Coordinates of C-alpha atoms and ligand atoms in Angstrom, one line a residue:
X22 CA 25.1 22.7 -2.4
X23 CA 22.3 21.9 -4.8
X24 CA 19.2 20.0 -3.6
X25 CA 16.6 18.0 -5.5
X26 CA 13.3 18.3 -3.6
X27 CA 10.7 15.6 -4.3
X28 CA 7.1 16.4 -3.6
X29 CA 4.6 13.5 -3.6
X30 CA 1.1 13.8 -4.9
X31 CA -0.4 14.2 -1.5
X32 CA 2.1 16.8 -0.3
X33 CA 0.8 19.8 -2.2
X34 CA 1.2 22.4 0.6
X35 CA 3.4 25.5 0.1
X36 CA 4.5 25.1 3.8
X37 CA 5.5 21.4 3.3
X38 CA 8.8 20.6 5.0
X39 CA 10.5 19.7 1.7
X40 CA 10.3 23.3 0.5
X41 CA 11.9 24.9 3.6
X42 CA 15.4 26.4 3.2
X43 CA 15.0 26.1 -0.5
X44 CA 17.5 28.0 -2.6
X45 CA 15.7 29.2 -5.8
X46 CA 19.0 29.8 -7.6
X47 CA 20.2 26.2 -7.2
X48 CA 17.5 23.8 -6.2
X49 CA 14.9 22.0 -8.3
X50 CA 11.5 20.8 -7.1
X51 CA 10.5 17.4 -8.6
X52 CA 6.9 16.2 -9.1
X53 CA 6.2 13.0 -11.0
X54 CA 3.0 11.3 -12.2
X55 CA 4.0 7.7 -12.3
X56 CA 2.3 4.4 -13.1
X57 CA 3.4 2.7 -9.9
X58 CA 1.4 5.2 -7.8
X59 CA -1.5 5.3 -10.2
X60 CA -2.0 1.5 -10.1
X61 CA -1.1 0.1 -6.7
X62 CA -4.9 -0.2 -6.4
X63 CA -7.4 0.4 -9.2
X64 CA -8.1 4.0 -8.2
X65 CA -11.4 5.6 -9.1
X66 CA -11.1 7.7 -12.2
X67 CA -11.9 10.8 -10.2
X68 CA -9.2 10.1 -7.6
X69 CA -6.6 9.9 -10.4
X70 CA -8.0 13.0 -12.0
X71 CA -7.8 14.8 -8.6
X72 CA -4.3 13.8 -7.9
X73 CA -2.8 14.6 -11.3
X74 CA -4.7 17.8 -11.8
X75 CA -3.9 19.1 -8.3
X76 CA -0.2 18.2 -8.9
X77 CA -0.1 20.1 -12.2
X78 CA -1.8 23.1 -10.6
X79 CA 0.6 23.0 -7.7
X80 CA 3.6 22.8 -10.0
X81 CA 2.3 25.9 -11.8
X82 CA 2.0 27.8 -8.5
X83 CA 5.6 26.9 -7.6
X84 CA 6.8 28.1 -11.0
X85 CA 4.8 31.3 -10.5
X86 CA 6.7 31.7 -7.2
X87 CA 9.9 31.7 -9.2
X88 CA 11.0 28.1 -8.3
X89 CA 12.6 25.7 -10.7
X90 CA 10.3 22.8 -11.2
X91 CA 10.8 19.5 -13.0
X92 CA 7.5 17.9 -13.7
X93 CA 7.0 14.5 -15.3
X94 CA 3.6 13.7 -16.8
X95 CA 2.2 10.3 -16.9
X96 CA 2.2 10.2 -20.7
X97 CA 5.8 11.5 -21.0
X98 CA 7.5 9.0 -23.3
X99 CA 10.6 9.0 -21.0
X100 CA 8.5 8.4 -17.8
X101 CA 10.3 5.7 -15.9
X102 CA 7.2 4.6 -14.1
X103 CA 8.0 4.8 -10.4
X104 CA 8.9 7.5 -7.9
X105 CA 12.4 6.2 -7.4
X106 CA 13.0 5.7 -11.1
X107 CA 11.9 9.2 -11.9
X108 CA 14.0 10.5 -9.0
X109 CA 17.0 8.6 -10.4
X110 CA 16.4 10.1 -13.9
X111 CA 16.3 13.6 -12.4
X112 CA 19.5 13.0 -10.5
X113 CA 21.3 11.8 -13.6
X114 CA 20.3 15.0 -15.4
X115 CA 20.6 17.5 -12.6
X116 CA 23.5 16.1 -10.5
X117 CA 22.3 17.4 -7.2
X118 CA 24.3 17.0 -3.9
X119 CA 21.3 15.6 -2.0
X120 CA 17.7 14.7 -2.1
X121 CA 15.1 16.1 0.3
X122 CA 11.7 14.6 0.8
X123 CA 8.9 14.7 3.4
X124 CA 8.0 11.4 4.9
X125 CA 5.3 9.7 2.8
X126 CA 1.9 8.9 4.1
X127 CA 2.1 5.1 4.0
X128 CA 4.4 2.3 5.1
X129 CA 4.8 0.9 1.5
X130 CA 6.7 4.0 0.4
X131 CA 8.3 4.8 3.8
X132 CA 10.0 1.4 3.9
X133 CA 11.0 1.7 0.3
X134 CA 12.6 5.1 1.0
X135 CA 14.7 3.7 3.7
X136 CA 16.9 2.2 1.0
X137 CA 16.8 5.1 -1.4
X138 CA 20.1 6.7 -0.3
X139 CA 22.0 3.6 -1.2
X140 CA 20.0 2.9 -4.3
X141 CA 20.4 6.4 -5.6
X142 CA 24.0 6.8 -4.3
X143 CA 23.0 10.2 -2.8
X144 CA 22.4 11.5 0.7
X145 CA 18.6 11.5 1.2
X146 CA 17.1 13.7 3.9
X147 CA 13.7 12.6 5.0
X148 CA 11.8 15.2 6.9
X149 CA 8.9 14.8 9.3
X150 CA 5.5 15.6 7.9
X151 CA 4.5 18.3 10.3
X152 CA 1.3 19.3 8.7
X153 CA -0.7 17.3 11.3
X154 CA -1.8 18.6 14.7
X155 CA -0.2 15.7 16.6
X156 CA 3.3 14.4 15.8
X157 CA 4.0 10.7 15.6
X158 CA 6.2 11.0 18.6
X159 CA 3.5 12.7 20.7
X160 CA 1.0 10.0 19.7
X161 CA 3.4 7.2 20.6
X162 CA 4.1 8.7 24.0
X163 CA 0.3 9.0 24.6
X164 CA -0.3 5.4 23.5
X165 CA 2.6 3.9 25.4
X166 CA 1.4 1.3 27.9
X167 CA -2.2 1.5 26.8
X168 CA -3.7 -1.9 25.8
X169 CA -6.5 -0.2 24.0
X170 CA -6.4 3.0 22.1
X171 CA -9.6 5.1 22.4
X172 CA -10.2 8.2 20.4
X173 CA -12.1 9.9 23.2
X174 CA -9.1 10.0 25.6
X175 CA -6.7 11.0 22.8
X176 CA -9.2 13.8 21.8
X177 CA -9.2 15.2 25.4
X178 CA -5.4 15.4 25.3
X179 CA -5.6 17.3 22.0
X180 CA -8.3 19.7 23.2
X181 CA -6.1 20.5 26.2
X182 CA -3.0 20.8 24.1
X183 CA -4.6 23.2 21.6
X184 CA -6.9 24.9 24.1
X185 CA -9.7 24.8 21.5
X186 CA -13.2 25.0 23.1
X187 CA -11.7 25.0 26.5
X188 CA -12.2 27.2 29.5
X189 CA -9.0 26.6 31.5
X190 CA -8.8 22.9 32.0
X191 CA -12.6 22.4 31.5
X192 CA -14.4 21.9 28.1
X193 CA -16.7 24.6 27.0
X194 CA -20.3 23.7 27.7
X195 CA -19.2 21.3 30.4
X196 CA -18.5 18.3 28.2
X197 CA -15.8 17.3 25.8
X198 CA -18.2 15.5 23.4
X199 CA -21.6 16.3 22.2
X200 CA -21.9 13.1 20.2
X201 CA -25.4 12.4 21.7
X202 CA -26.6 15.5 19.9
X203 CA -25.2 14.4 16.5
X204 CA -27.5 11.6 15.8
X205 CA -30.7 13.2 14.6
X206 CA -32.5 11.8 11.6
X207 CA -33.0 14.2 8.7
X208 CA -36.6 15.6 8.6
X209 CA -38.2 14.8 5.3
X210 CA -39.1 18.4 4.6
X211 CA -35.6 19.8 5.5
X212 CA -34.1 21.5 2.4
X213 CA -30.4 20.6 1.9
X214 CA -27.8 23.3 1.2
X215 CA -26.9 23.8 -2.4
X216 CA -23.2 22.8 -2.6
X217 CA -20.3 24.7 -4.2
X218 CA -18.7 22.4 -6.8
X219 CA -15.9 23.2 -9.2
X220 CA -16.1 23.0 -13.0
X221 CA -12.9 21.5 -14.5
X222 CA -10.6 24.1 -16.1
X223 CA -8.3 23.4 -19.1
X224 CA -5.7 21.6 -17.0
X225 CA -8.2 19.3 -15.4
X226 CA -9.9 18.7 -18.8
X227 CA -6.6 17.5 -20.2
X228 CA -6.1 15.2 -17.2
X229 CA -9.7 13.8 -17.6
X230 CA -8.8 12.8 -21.2
X231 CA -5.6 11.2 -20.0
X232 CA -7.3 9.3 -17.2
X233 CA -10.1 8.0 -19.5
X234 CA -7.7 6.8 -22.1
X235 CA -5.2 5.2 -19.6
X236 CA -7.6 3.8 -17.0
X237 CA -10.9 3.1 -18.9
X238 CA -11.8 0.1 -16.8
X239 CA -11.4 1.9 -13.4
X240 CA -14.5 2.7 -11.4
X241 CA -16.4 6.0 -12.1
X242 CA -16.3 8.5 -14.9
X243 CA -13.7 11.2 -14.9
X244 CA -16.1 13.5 -16.8
X245 CA -18.2 13.9 -13.6
X246 CA -15.2 15.4 -11.9
X247 CA -15.9 18.5 -9.8
X248 CA -13.5 18.5 -6.8
X249 CA -11.3 21.4 -5.8
X250 CA -7.9 21.1 -7.3
X251 CA -6.1 24.2 -6.0
X252 CA -5.7 25.9 -2.7
X253 CA -7.8 28.8 -3.8
X254 CA -10.7 26.4 -4.7
X255 CA -10.2 24.5 -1.4
X256 CA -10.4 27.8 0.6
X257 CA -13.6 28.6 -1.3
X258 CA -15.0 25.2 -0.4
X259 CA -14.1 25.8 3.3
X260 CA -15.8 29.2 3.4
X261 CA -18.9 27.7 1.8
X262 CA -19.0 24.9 4.3
X263 CA -18.6 27.1 7.3
X264 CA -21.3 29.5 6.2
X265 CA -23.9 27.2 4.7
X266 CA -23.4 23.7 6.3
X267 CA -21.6 23.8 9.6
X268 CA -24.6 25.2 11.6
X269 CA -26.4 21.9 10.9
X270 CA -23.4 19.6 10.6
X271 CA -23.7 18.5 14.3
X272 CA -27.4 17.7 14.2
X273 CA -27.3 15.6 11.0
X274 CA -23.8 14.2 11.0
X275 CA -25.1 10.6 11.2
X276 CA -28.1 11.0 8.9
X277 CA -28.6 9.6 5.4
X278 CA -31.0 10.4 2.5
X279 CA -31.3 8.4 -0.6
X280 CA -29.9 10.1 -3.7
X281 CA -28.3 12.8 -1.6
X282 CA -24.5 12.5 -1.5
X283 CA -23.4 15.6 0.4
X284 CA -26.0 16.5 3.1
X285 CA -24.2 18.9 5.5
X286 CA -20.8 17.3 5.3
X287 CA -17.7 19.4 4.6
X288 CA -16.4 17.6 1.6
X289 CA -13.0 18.8 2.7
X290 CA -11.2 15.5 3.1
X291 CA -9.9 15.5 -0.4
X292 CA -8.3 18.9 0.0
X293 CA -7.0 18.1 3.5
X294 CA -5.4 14.9 2.4
X295 CA -3.7 16.4 -0.6
X296 CA -2.4 19.2 1.5
X297 CA -4.4 22.0 -0.2
X298 CA -5.8 22.8 3.3
X299 CA -4.1 22.3 6.6
X300 CA -6.1 20.8 9.5
X301 CA -5.2 23.7 11.8
X302 CA -6.6 26.4 9.5
X303 CA -9.8 24.4 8.9
X304 CA -10.4 24.0 12.7
X305 CA -9.5 27.7 13.2
X306 CA -12.1 28.7 10.6
X307 CA -14.8 26.8 12.4
X308 CA -13.7 28.2 15.8
X309 CA -13.7 31.7 14.4
X310 CA -17.3 31.3 13.2
X311 CA -18.3 29.8 16.6
X312 CA -16.7 32.8 18.4
X313 CA -18.6 35.1 16.1
X314 CA -21.8 33.5 17.3
X315 CA -22.9 32.0 14.0
X316 CA -22.5 28.3 14.9
X317 CA -23.9 26.3 17.8
X318 CA -21.3 24.7 20.2
X319 CA -22.5 21.1 19.5
X320 CA -21.9 21.6 15.7
X321 CA -18.5 23.2 16.2
X322 CA -17.4 20.6 18.7
X323 CA -18.7 17.8 16.4
X324 CA -16.7 19.1 13.5
X325 CA -13.5 19.8 15.5
X326 CA -13.8 16.3 16.9
X327 CA -13.6 14.8 13.4
X328 CA -10.4 16.6 12.6
X329 CA -8.6 17.2 15.8
X330 CA -9.9 13.8 17.2
X331 CA -10.6 11.2 14.6
X332 CA -8.3 12.3 11.8
X333 CA -5.3 12.7 14.0
X334 CA -6.1 9.5 16.0
X335 CA -6.3 7.2 13.0
X336 CA -3.1 8.6 11.7
X337 CA -1.4 7.9 15.0
X338 CA -2.8 4.4 15.1
X339 CA -1.6 3.7 11.5
X340 CA 2.0 4.6 12.3
X341 CA 2.0 3.1 15.8
X342 CA 0.7 -0.3 14.7
X343 CA 3.4 -0.7 12.1
X344 CA 3.5 -2.2 8.6
X345 CA 1.9 -5.4 9.7
X346 CA -1.2 -3.9 11.1
X347 CA -3.2 -5.1 8.2
X348 CA -2.3 -8.7 8.8
X349 CA -4.6 -9.4 11.7
X350 CA -8.0 -11.0 11.1
X351 CA -9.5 -11.3 14.6
X352 CA -12.9 -12.5 13.4
X353 CA -11.4 -14.9 10.8
X354 CA -13.4 -13.3 8.1
X355 CA -12.7 -15.0 4.8
X356 CA -15.5 -14.3 2.3
X357 CA -14.3 -12.7 -1.0
X358 CA -15.5 -9.2 -1.7
X359 CA -18.7 -9.7 -3.8
X360 CA -18.9 -8.0 -7.2
X361 CA -21.7 -5.8 -6.1
X362 CA -19.2 -3.6 -4.3
X363 CA -18.0 -2.6 -7.8
X364 CA -21.2 -2.7 -9.7
X365 CA -23.7 -1.5 -7.1
X366 CA -26.1 -4.1 -8.5
X367 CA -28.1 -5.2 -5.5
X368 CA -31.7 -5.0 -4.3
X369 CA -30.6 -3.7 -0.9
X370 CA -31.5 0.0 -1.4
X371 CA -29.1 1.3 1.2
X372 CA -26.1 -0.5 -0.4
X373 CA -27.2 0.4 -3.9
X374 CA -27.4 4.0 -3.0
X375 CA -24.0 4.2 -1.1
X376 CA -22.3 2.4 -4.0
X377 CA -24.0 4.5 -6.7
X378 CA -22.8 7.7 -4.8
X379 CA -19.3 6.2 -4.6
X380 CA -19.2 5.5 -8.3
X381 CA -20.7 8.9 -9.2
X382 CA -18.5 11.1 -7.0
X383 CA -15.6 9.0 -5.6
X384 CA -17.2 10.0 -2.3
X385 CA -19.6 8.7 0.3
X386 CA -20.2 10.3 3.6
X387 CA -19.0 8.8 6.9
X388 CA -22.1 7.0 7.9
X389 CA -22.5 5.3 4.4
X390 CA -18.9 4.1 4.7
X391 CA -19.2 2.9 8.2
X392 CA -22.8 1.8 8.6
X393 CA -23.8 0.7 5.1
X394 CA -20.9 -0.7 3.0
X395 CA -18.8 -1.2 6.2
X396 CA -21.6 -2.8 8.3
X397 CA -22.4 -5.2 5.4
X398 CA -18.8 -6.2 5.1
X399 CA -18.6 -6.9 8.8
X400 CA -21.8 -8.9 9.0
X401 CA -21.1 -10.9 5.8
X402 CA -17.6 -11.7 7.1
X403 CA -15.7 -10.3 4.1
X404 CA -11.9 -10.7 3.9
X405 CA -10.2 -7.6 5.4
X406 CA -7.6 -7.4 2.7
X407 CA -10.2 -7.2 -0.1
X408 CA -12.4 -4.7 1.7
X409 CA -9.4 -2.5 2.5
X410 CA -8.3 -2.5 -1.2
X411 CA -11.8 -1.5 -2.2
X412 CA -11.9 1.5 0.2
X413 CA -8.4 2.5 -0.8
X414 CA -9.4 2.4 -4.5
X415 CA -12.8 4.0 -4.6
X416 CA -12.6 7.2 -2.6
X417 CA -11.0 10.3 -3.8
X418 CA -9.7 11.0 -0.3
X419 CA -8.2 7.5 0.3
X420 CA -4.6 7.1 1.5
X421 CA -3.6 4.2 3.5
X422 CA -2.7 6.1 6.7
X423 CA -6.4 7.2 7.0
X424 CA -8.2 4.4 5.2
X425 CA -6.6 1.4 6.9
X426 CA -7.4 2.1 10.6
X427 CA -10.9 3.1 9.6
X428 CA -11.5 -0.1 7.7
X429 CA -9.4 -2.7 9.5
X430 CA -10.0 -1.4 13.0
X431 CA -13.2 0.6 13.1
X432 CA -15.3 -1.2 10.5
X433 CA -14.1 -4.8 10.5
X434 CA -12.8 -5.2 14.1
X435 CA -10.0 -7.2 12.4
X436 CA -7.5 -5.8 15.0
X437 CA -9.5 -7.4 17.8
X438 CA -10.5 -4.1 19.4
X439 CA -7.3 -2.2 19.5
X440 CA -9.0 1.0 18.5
X441 CA -12.7 0.5 19.1
X442 CA -14.4 -1.1 22.1
X443 CA -16.9 -3.1 20.0
X444 CA -17.7 -3.8 16.4
X445 CA -20.1 -1.3 14.8
X446 CA -22.6 -4.1 13.9
X447 CA -26.1 -3.1 13.2
X448 CA -29.3 -4.6 11.8
X449 CA -31.7 -2.9 9.3
X450 CA -33.4 -1.1 12.2
X451 CA -30.5 1.3 12.4
X452 CA -30.6 2.1 8.7
X453 CA -34.4 2.6 8.9
X454 CA -33.9 5.0 11.8
X455 CA -31.2 7.1 10.1
X456 CA -32.3 7.1 6.5
X457 CA -35.3 6.9 4.1
X458 CA -33.8 3.9 2.2
X459 CA -35.9 1.2 3.7
X460 CA -39.2 2.8 2.6
X461 CA -38.6 2.0 -1.1
X462 CA -36.6 -1.2 -0.6
X463 CA -37.7 -4.5 -2.0
X464 CA -36.7 -6.0 1.3
X465 CA -38.9 -5.4 4.3
X466 CA -37.1 -4.2 7.4
X467 CA -40.0 -5.2 9.7
X468 CA -40.2 -8.8 8.4
X469 CA -38.6 -11.3 10.8
X470 CA -37.8 -14.0 8.3
X471 CA -38.4 -15.3 4.8
X472 CA -37.2 -14.2 1.3
X473 CA -38.6 -10.6 1.7
X474 CA -37.0 -9.9 5.1
X475 CA -34.2 -7.4 5.1
X476 CA -31.0 -9.5 5.0
X477 CA -29.3 -7.3 7.6
X478 CA -31.6 -8.8 10.3
X479 CA -30.5 -12.4 10.0
X480 CA -27.0 -11.4 9.1
X481 CA -26.7 -9.4 12.3
X482 CA -27.7 -12.3 14.5
X483 CA -25.7 -14.7 12.3
X484 CA -22.6 -12.5 12.9
X485 CA -23.2 -12.5 16.7
X486 CA -23.7 -16.3 16.7
X487 CA -20.7 -17.2 14.6
X488 CA -18.5 -14.9 16.6
X489 CA -19.9 -15.8 20.0
X490 CA -16.6 -17.1 21.4
X491 CA -14.8 -14.0 20.4
X492 CA -17.4 -11.4 21.3
X493 CA -19.9 -12.6 23.9
X494 CA -17.6 -11.5 26.7
X495 CA -17.5 -7.9 25.5
X496 CA -19.5 -5.9 28.0
X497 CA -20.7 -3.5 25.3
X498 CA -22.4 -6.5 23.5
X499 CA -24.1 -7.7 26.7
X500 CA -27.6 -6.6 25.5
X501 CA -27.6 -8.3 22.1
X502 CA -26.2 -11.5 23.5
X503 CA -28.8 -11.4 26.2
X504 CA -31.5 -11.0 23.6
X505 CA -30.1 -13.9 21.6
X506 CA -30.1 -16.0 24.7
X507 CA -33.8 -15.3 25.3
X508 CA -34.7 -16.4 21.8
X509 CA -36.1 -19.9 21.3
X510 CA -33.8 -22.5 19.8
X511 CA -36.1 -22.6 16.8
X512 CA -35.8 -18.9 16.3
X513 CA -32.0 -19.0 16.5
X514 CA -32.0 -21.9 14.0
X515 CA -34.2 -19.9 11.6
X516 CA -31.9 -16.9 11.8
X517 CA -28.9 -19.2 11.2
X518 CA -30.6 -20.8 8.2
X519 CA -31.7 -17.4 6.7
X520 CA -28.2 -16.0 7.2
X521 CA -26.6 -19.1 5.6
X522 CA -29.0 -19.0 2.7
X523 CA -28.2 -15.3 2.0
X524 CA -24.4 -15.9 2.3
X525 CA -24.7 -18.9 -0.1
X526 CA -26.4 -16.7 -2.6
X527 CA -23.7 -14.1 -2.2
X528 CA -21.0 -16.7 -2.6
X529 CA -22.6 -17.9 -5.8
X530 CA -22.6 -14.4 -7.3
X531 CA -26.4 -14.3 -7.4
X532 CA -28.2 -11.0 -7.1
X533 CA -29.0 -10.2 -3.5
Ligands
LIG11 P1 -16.9 15.4 7.2 O1 -18.0 14.5 7.7 O2 -17.3 16.8 6.9 O3 -15.8 15.4 8.4 C1 -14.9 16.5 8.5 C2 -13.5 15.9 8.4 O4 -13.2 15.1 9.5 C3 -13.2 15.1 7.2 O5 -12.9 15.9 6.0 C4 -12.0 14.3 7.6 O6 -10.8 14.9 7.4 C5 -12.2 14.2 9.1 N1 -12.7 12.9 9.5 C6 -14.0 12.6 9.9 N2 -14.1 11.3 10.3 C7 -12.9 10.8 10.1 C8 -12.3 9.5 10.4 N3 -13.0 8.5 10.8 N4 -11.0 9.3 10.1 C9 -10.3 10.3 9.6 N5 -10.7 11.5 9.4 C10 -12.0 11.8 9.7 N6 -11.4 9.5 5.5 C11 -10.4 9.9 4.6 O7 -10.0 11.0 4.6 N7 -9.9 9.0 3.8 C12 -10.3 7.7 3.7 O8 -9.8 6.9 3.0 C13 -11.3 7.3 4.6 N8 -11.8 6.0 4.6 C14 -12.8 5.7 5.5 C15 -13.2 4.3 5.4 C16 -14.2 4.0 6.3 C17 -14.7 2.5 6.3 C18 -14.7 4.9 7.2 C19 -15.8 4.5 8.2 C20 -14.3 6.2 7.3 C21 -13.3 6.6 6.4 N9 -12.8 7.9 6.4 C22 -11.9 8.3 5.5 C23 -13.3 8.9 7.3 C24 -14.6 9.7 6.8 O9 -15.6 8.9 6.4 C25 -14.2 10.7 5.7 O10 -13.1 11.5 6.2 C26 -15.3 11.6 5.4 O11 -16.4 10.9 5.0 C27 -14.9 12.6 4.3 O12 -15.9 13.4 4.0 P2 -16.1 14.9 4.5 O13 -14.8 15.7 4.2 O14 -17.3 15.4 3.9 O15 -16.1 14.7 6.0
LIG12 C1 -2.5 8.7 -5.1 C2 -1.4 9.1 -6.0 C3 -1.5 8.8 -7.4 C4 -2.7 8.3 -8.0 N1 -0.5 9.1 -8.2 C5 0.6 9.7 -7.8 C6 1.7 10.0 -8.7 O1 1.7 9.8 -9.8 N2 2.8 10.6 -8.1 C7 2.9 10.9 -6.8 O2 3.9 11.5 -6.4 N3 1.9 10.6 -5.9 C8 0.8 10.0 -6.4 N4 -0.2 9.6 -5.6 C9 0.0 9.9 -4.1 C10 0.9 8.8 -3.5 O3 0.4 7.5 -3.8 C11 1.1 9.1 -2.0 O4 2.0 10.1 -1.9 C12 1.5 7.9 -1.2 O5 0.4 6.9 -1.2 C13 1.8 8.2 0.2 O6 0.7 8.7 0.9

């Protein structure tokens, strides 16, 4: 029996299920750069560069292992443009007995692949993607009968299942979660670690030229590219993170500093999501450093929670909620995405900084995504679908399985609270506490009203007032609704008017 083995652009792991039981004498591995995947959203130039360069390097590694590889480049004149069409072309030439593929990371392709066997007139074996720490079945069993899905409870299950940071049935240090110790603001004098970045090699330089010529209008500049594109580079990035950044990761996980993209974050999501690194080995590296005594417990736990907890949790939610998860719009948010999300042209310094970082690196750290661009989208009532497309396009680590629950559920509360107990809404005071951006901002975070007041103040109250019916019964929003109730009617009217005025400017495309 001869087998064609299709590897998708985010399945670049030598241990991926597709490659198991491979017969090097008879089988062929197929990788294809195709227009359909490169354009389902206007991906950032660096995301395209990352994906194509990592695919090319992975194909070279497979060939070096002695495997037969068929690789289609985007600019191949015979490129048929989609994964199925490229697979059909390979089948016509190679005449295999079957196709093997690992389940893709999103519903769009998973649903399409259900019809592949018929369309290709060939048996298609779809294998589970077992590179995650929690299988889809285990997550479904855990979620069964739960009205609300909460990361914290799922995380405890995963801690018990892995035994990581556990002493018997109890968590090390007496608590599962040291979140309260992860919220320190960054001291002004604290020097940030110098980050290991990766200069493009000849393969990447060729891809950069391709991306710039084929996708000139997409966000970003491929020439700024410096992400890891091979497993060897990803392992180097992991070692560097553990040694130089993890000790302070816990303390400053939620902090921001203007002009500083990386802080103490791991920058490993691109490698994890492509498959260059596996979540288990990343967690085990952190645990080994902790066991060696070089990392505090709170930092280790904070990091493990992101991967064993959040990453696995959002993937579980994505598959559990089904292909229609993105259809809900619990807060009836209907405002189009303003152009400033693409241009970064705004006087709000926090937004300008987060978007400038995004443009420069196809990256922004979690708090910028959640509490800056995300919070603004929530308060301004931006349409979920447009916000989701933006996040999926602009980040180098963005794949729908991880992007959608974060945006639709966590940021926009569009699922009505299926995965978070309350919307992460915040006024400018939060940004002021966690960053330095308010200091040099044209808007004044302390001003209560008027044209110079930080727009996040009125927008925050405007958000609560316009969603009163939906949200005022939420016990976790009891305090802000009580504060709102204590305001005079004049003050509420003023906030409503300031919020309306700001949103009108936004709708008119005026600079805000
Ligand atoms: P670190 O801060 O160093 O965290 C370590 C790792 O934990 C990350 O590499 C990532 O694998 C994992 N992680 C942390 N938080 C989350 C989370 N909420 N969900 C899933 N994994 C998490 N992450 C993506 O990988 N792709 C996305 O498209 C994506 N979109 C997001 C959109 C929004 C609105 C928000 C709020 C978060 C999003 N995240 C996404 C999660 C998180 O912001 C990124 O994983 C993180 O910023 C990547 O940078 P890092 O590797 O330096 O992470
Ligand atoms: C993201 C991406 C891009 C830009 N291009 C390709 C490609 O040309 N070929 C490919 O196999 N995969 C690509 N990918 C990754 C896929 O979009 C990804 O596998 C699906 O979104 C499922 O997660």
